[in-house]
mmCIF file of N, CA and C in Angstrom:
data_model
loop_
_atom_site.group_PDB
_atom_site.id
_atom_site.type_symbol
_atom_site.label_atom_id
_atom_site.label_comp_id
_atom_site.label_asym_id
_atom_site.label_seq_id
_atom_site.Cartn_x
_atom_site.Cartn_y
_atom_site.Cartn_z
ATOM 1 N N MET A 824 -40.806 23.948 -5.078
ATOM 2 C CA MET A 824 -39.387 23.687 -4.901
ATOM 3 C C MET A 824 -39.168 22.917 -3.594
ATOM 4 N N ALA A 825 -38.498 21.777 -3.651
ATOM 5 C CA ALA A 825 -38.270 20.949 -2.474
ATOM 6 C C ALA A 825 -37.140 21.534 -1.635
ATOM 7 N N GLU A 826 -37.281 21.397 -0.324
ATOM 8 C CA GLU A 826 -36.254 21.905 0.577
ATOM 9 C C GLU A 826 -35.115 20.889 0.676
ATOM 10 N N ASP A 827 -33.886 21.377 0.634
ATOM 11 C CA ASP A 827 -32.707 20.517 0.731
ATOM 12 C C ASP A 827 -32.541 20.076 2.183
ATOM 13 N N PRO A 828 -32.640 18.764 2.486
ATOM 14 C CA PRO A 828 -32.533 18.306 3.880
ATOM 15 C C PRO A 828 -31.150 18.567 4.476
ATOM 16 N N LEU A 829 -30.117 18.643 3.656
ATOM 17 C CA LEU A 829 -28.774 18.892 4.176
ATOM 18 C C LEU A 829 -28.564 20.348 4.540
ATOM 19 N N ALA A 830 -29.301 21.250 3.903
ATOM 20 C CA ALA A 830 -29.141 22.673 4.172
ATOM 21 C C ALA A 830 -29.551 23.020 5.595
ATOM 22 N N SER A 831 -30.494 22.296 6.155
ATOM 23 C CA SER A 831 -30.956 22.596 7.502
ATOM 24 C C SER A 831 -30.391 21.631 8.544
ATOM 25 N N ALA A 832 -29.494 20.773 8.139
ATOM 26 C CA ALA A 832 -28.906 19.813 9.074
ATOM 27 C C ALA A 832 -28.000 20.543 10.058
ATOM 28 N N PRO A 833 -27.991 20.132 11.321
ATOM 29 C CA PRO A 833 -27.128 20.785 12.307
ATOM 30 C C PRO A 833 -25.658 20.497 12.012
ATOM 31 N N ALA A 834 -24.807 21.416 12.423
ATOM 32 C CA ALA A 834 -23.366 21.233 12.241
ATOM 33 C C ALA A 834 -22.912 20.064 13.101
ATOM 34 N N THR A 835 -21.935 19.346 12.618
ATOM 35 C CA THR A 835 -21.412 18.214 13.380
ATOM 36 C C THR A 835 -19.957 18.461 13.726
ATOM 37 N N ASP A 836 -19.512 17.836 14.776
ATOM 38 C CA ASP A 836 -18.125 17.945 15.208
ATOM 39 C C ASP A 836 -17.251 17.191 14.221
ATOM 40 N N LYS A 837 -16.248 17.854 13.674
ATOM 41 C CA LYS A 837 -15.395 17.244 12.655
ATOM 42 C C LYS A 837 -14.182 16.517 13.233
ATOM 43 N N THR A 838 -14.014 16.514 14.556
ATOM 44 C CA THR A 838 -12.877 15.809 15.130
ATOM 45 C C THR A 838 -13.129 14.314 15.063
ATOM 46 N N ALA A 839 -12.105 13.574 14.781
ATOM 47 C CA ALA A 839 -12.233 12.125 14.627
ATOM 48 C C ALA A 839 -12.258 11.444 15.986
ATOM 49 N N SER A 840 -13.122 10.485 16.117
ATOM 50 C CA SER A 840 -13.128 9.672 17.318
ATOM 51 C C SER A 840 -12.054 8.605 17.152
ATOM 52 N N PRO A 841 -11.656 7.946 18.230
ATOM 53 C CA PRO A 841 -10.615 6.914 18.098
ATOM 54 C C PRO A 841 -10.946 5.851 17.062
ATOM 55 N N GLU A 842 -12.228 5.557 16.886
ATOM 56 C CA GLU A 842 -12.611 4.542 15.910
ATOM 57 C C GLU A 842 -12.434 5.037 14.481
ATOM 58 N N GLU A 843 -12.416 6.366 14.280
ATOM 59 C CA GLU A 843 -12.341 6.929 12.940
ATOM 60 C C GLU A 843 -10.925 7.312 12.525
ATOM 61 N N THR A 844 -9.964 7.243 13.421
ATOM 62 C CA THR A 844 -8.611 7.644 13.063
ATOM 63 C C THR A 844 -8.012 6.642 12.085
ATOM 64 N N VAL A 845 -7.087 7.118 11.273
ATOM 65 C CA VAL A 845 -6.456 6.274 10.261
ATOM 66 C C VAL A 845 -5.420 5.397 10.936
ATOM 67 N N SER A 846 -5.486 4.120 10.691
ATOM 68 C CA SER A 846 -4.517 3.215 11.294
ATOM 69 C C SER A 846 -3.234 3.230 10.484
ATOM 70 N N PRO A 847 -2.095 2.936 11.112
ATOM 71 C CA PRO A 847 -0.835 2.904 10.374
ATOM 72 C C PRO A 847 -0.849 1.901 9.229
ATOM 73 N N ARG A 848 -1.723 0.922 9.286
ATOM 74 C CA ARG A 848 -1.772 -0.071 8.214
ATOM 75 C C ARG A 848 -2.419 0.478 6.946
ATOM 76 N N THR A 849 -3.182 1.587 7.044
ATOM 77 C CA THR A 849 -3.822 2.140 5.853
ATOM 78 C C THR A 849 -3.315 3.530 5.483
ATOM 79 N N GLN A 850 -2.691 4.251 6.408
ATOM 80 C CA GLN A 850 -2.172 5.575 6.070
ATOM 81 C C GLN A 850 -0.877 5.444 5.276
ATOM 82 N N THR A 851 -0.473 6.515 4.619
ATOM 83 C CA THR A 851 0.784 6.498 3.878
ATOM 84 C C THR A 851 1.941 6.563 4.859
ATOM 85 N N VAL A 852 2.886 5.664 4.700
ATOM 86 C CA VAL A 852 4.096 5.650 5.513
ATOM 87 C C VAL A 852 5.306 5.652 4.585
ATOM 88 N N TYR A 853 6.479 5.879 5.162
ATOM 89 C CA TYR A 853 7.716 6.023 4.394
ATOM 90 C C TYR A 853 8.771 5.107 4.985
ATOM 91 N N TRP A 854 9.619 4.535 4.125
ATOM 92 C CA TRP A 854 10.658 3.630 4.601
ATOM 93 C C TRP A 854 11.800 3.593 3.603
ATOM 94 N N THR A 855 12.905 3.034 4.064
ATOM 95 C CA THR A 855 14.056 2.837 3.185
ATOM 96 C C THR A 855 14.198 1.344 2.930
ATOM 97 N N PRO A 856 14.804 0.976 1.816
ATOM 98 C CA PRO A 856 14.915 -0.451 1.493
ATOM 99 C C PRO A 856 15.614 -1.285 2.574
ATOM 100 N N ASN A 857 16.611 -0.726 3.240
ATOM 101 C CA ASN A 857 17.359 -1.494 4.237
ATOM 102 C C ASN A 857 17.007 -1.147 5.677
ATOM 103 N N GLY A 858 16.030 -0.260 5.871
ATOM 104 C CA GLY A 858 15.646 0.146 7.220
ATOM 105 C C GLY A 858 14.837 -0.922 7.933
ATOM 106 N N LYS A 859 14.732 -0.769 9.242
ATOM 107 C CA LYS A 859 14.006 -1.750 10.048
ATOM 108 C C LYS A 859 12.604 -1.279 10.441
ATOM 109 N N VAL A 860 12.321 0.029 10.260
ATOM 110 C CA VAL A 860 11.039 0.597 10.682
ATOM 111 C C VAL A 860 10.436 1.443 9.565
ATOM 112 N N TYR A 861 9.137 1.770 9.709
ATOM 113 C CA TYR A 861 8.510 2.711 8.783
ATOM 114 C C TYR A 861 8.316 4.040 9.506
ATOM 115 N N HIS A 862 8.152 5.094 8.740
ATOM 116 C CA HIS A 862 8.037 6.450 9.264
ATOM 117 C C HIS A 862 6.686 7.023 8.875
ATOM 118 N N THR A 863 6.081 7.813 9.764
ATOM 119 C CA THR A 863 4.777 8.390 9.475
ATOM 120 C C THR A 863 4.882 9.740 8.786
ATOM 121 N N THR A 864 6.076 10.294 8.697
ATOM 122 C CA THR A 864 6.293 11.562 8.010
ATOM 123 C C THR A 864 7.562 11.478 7.164
ATOM 124 N N PRO A 865 7.536 12.021 5.952
ATOM 125 C CA PRO A 865 8.738 11.980 5.118
ATOM 126 C C PRO A 865 9.818 12.925 5.630
ATOM 127 N N ASP A 866 9.462 13.808 6.572
ATOM 128 C CA ASP A 866 10.412 14.767 7.127
ATOM 129 C C ASP A 866 11.109 14.264 8.388
ATOM 130 N N CYS A 867 10.931 13.017 8.752
ATOM 131 C CA CYS A 867 11.566 12.466 9.950
ATOM 132 C C CYS A 867 13.079 12.639 9.848
ATOM 133 N N SER A 868 13.700 13.064 10.934
ATOM 134 C CA SER A 868 15.150 13.281 10.927
ATOM 135 C C SER A 868 15.923 11.995 10.652
ATOM 136 N N SER A 869 15.329 10.859 10.938
ATOM 137 C CA SER A 869 15.995 9.580 10.663
ATOM 138 C C SER A 869 16.104 9.293 9.169
ATOM 139 N N LEU A 870 15.293 9.972 8.356
ATOM 140 C CA LEU A 870 15.325 9.775 6.904
ATOM 141 C C LEU A 870 16.186 10.821 6.195
ATOM 142 N N ALA A 871 16.724 11.780 6.936
ATOM 143 C CA ALA A 871 17.415 12.928 6.342
ATOM 144 C C ALA A 871 18.542 12.550 5.381
ATOM 145 N N LYS A 872 19.316 11.542 5.694
ATOM 146 C CA LYS A 872 20.456 11.169 4.844
ATOM 147 C C LYS A 872 20.134 10.049 3.859
ATOM 148 N N SER A 873 18.907 9.591 3.873
ATOM 149 C CA SER A 873 18.519 8.482 2.997
ATOM 150 C C SER A 873 18.370 8.957 1.560
ATOM 151 N N LYS A 874 18.944 8.200 0.647
ATOM 152 C CA LYS A 874 18.852 8.540 -0.775
ATOM 153 C C LYS A 874 17.593 7.969 -1.400
ATOM 154 N N THR A 875 17.142 6.828 -0.909
ATOM 155 C CA THR A 875 15.950 6.180 -1.451
ATOM 156 C C THR A 875 14.905 6.082 -0.359
ATOM 157 N N ILE A 876 13.799 6.795 -0.544
ATOM 158 C CA ILE A 876 12.687 6.745 0.406
ATOM 159 C C ILE A 876 11.460 6.274 -0.360
ATOM 160 N N LEU A 877 10.912 5.169 0.078
ATOM 161 C CA LEU A 877 9.735 4.580 -0.556
ATOM 162 C C LEU A 877 8.496 4.983 0.228
ATOM 163 N N GLU A 878 7.338 4.931 -0.408
ATOM 164 C CA GLU A 878 6.097 5.238 0.301
ATOM 165 C C GLU A 878 4.993 4.277 -0.088
ATOM 166 N N GLY A 879 4.090 4.067 0.853
ATOM 167 C CA GLY A 879 2.964 3.162 0.657
ATOM 168 C C GLY A 879 2.325 2.908 2.008
ATOM 169 N N SER A 880 1.644 1.792 2.153
ATOM 170 C CA SER A 880 1.036 1.453 3.447
ATOM 171 C C SER A 880 2.075 0.751 4.317
ATOM 172 N N ALA A 881 1.818 0.694 5.605
ATOM 173 C CA ALA A 881 2.731 0.000 6.512
ATOM 174 C C ALA A 881 2.853 -1.465 6.112
ATOM 175 N N GLU A 882 1.755 -2.035 5.671
ATOM 176 C CA GLU A 882 1.776 -3.430 5.225
ATOM 177 C C GLU A 882 2.704 -3.598 4.022
ATOM 178 N N GLU A 883 2.631 -2.664 3.080
ATOM 179 C CA GLU A 883 3.499 -2.723 1.901
ATOM 180 C C GLU A 883 4.969 -2.550 2.268
ATOM 181 N N SER A 884 5.234 -1.809 3.337
ATOM 182 C CA SER A 884 6.626 -1.571 3.733
ATOM 183 C C SER A 884 7.305 -2.849 4.196
ATOM 184 N N GLY A 885 6.526 -3.764 4.761
ATOM 185 C CA GLY A 885 7.096 -4.996 5.288
ATOM 186 C C GLY A 885 7.802 -4.804 6.621
ATOM 187 N N LYS A 886 7.693 -3.615 7.187
ATOM 188 C CA LYS A 886 8.342 -3.317 8.474
ATOM 189 C C LYS A 886 7.357 -3.632 9.597
ATOM 190 N N SER A 887 7.880 -4.095 10.722
ATOM 191 C CA SER A 887 6.999 -4.542 11.795
ATOM 192 C C SER A 887 6.584 -3.449 12.771
ATOM 193 N N ARG A 888 7.277 -2.308 12.750
ATOM 194 C CA ARG A 888 6.911 -1.255 13.700
ATOM 195 C C ARG A 888 7.232 0.128 13.153
ATOM 196 N N ALA A 889 6.663 1.127 13.823
ATOM 197 C CA ALA A 889 6.880 2.521 13.444
ATOM 198 C C ALA A 889 8.152 3.058 14.094
ATOM 199 N N CYS A 890 8.688 4.089 13.508
ATOM 200 C CA CYS A 890 9.850 4.799 14.043
ATOM 201 C C CYS A 890 9.509 5.380 15.414
ATOM 202 N N ARG A 891 10.445 5.371 16.333
ATOM 203 C CA ARG A 891 10.205 5.919 17.664
ATOM 204 C C ARG A 891 10.198 7.442 17.662
ATOM 205 N N LYS A 892 10.816 8.052 16.663
ATOM 206 C CA LYS A 892 10.862 9.519 16.607
ATOM 207 C C LYS A 892 9.592 10.123 16.029
ATOM 208 N N CYS A 893 9.069 9.534 14.959
ATOM 209 C CA CYS A 893 7.955 10.177 14.259
ATOM 210 C C CYS A 893 6.634 9.436 14.354
ATOM 211 N N GLY A 894 6.641 8.250 14.865
ATOM 212 C CA GLY A 894 5.341 7.654 14.890
ATOM 213 C C GLY A 894 5.205 6.299 15.359
#
């Protein structure tokens, strides 16, 4: 029976380094059709009264910057 090389592998640190963090251009963001910014959380207080909230990548949003409150 062959030994599983992963079974004896040392534990690794699961925290992301700056190079591994998700960029706003690839993470899911939220925006409104007439808004000027995208949001990193759907629970942002700036979206509270919005009836239409879209989601996708920051690039898909067409917005040039993130909300100052959430991201």
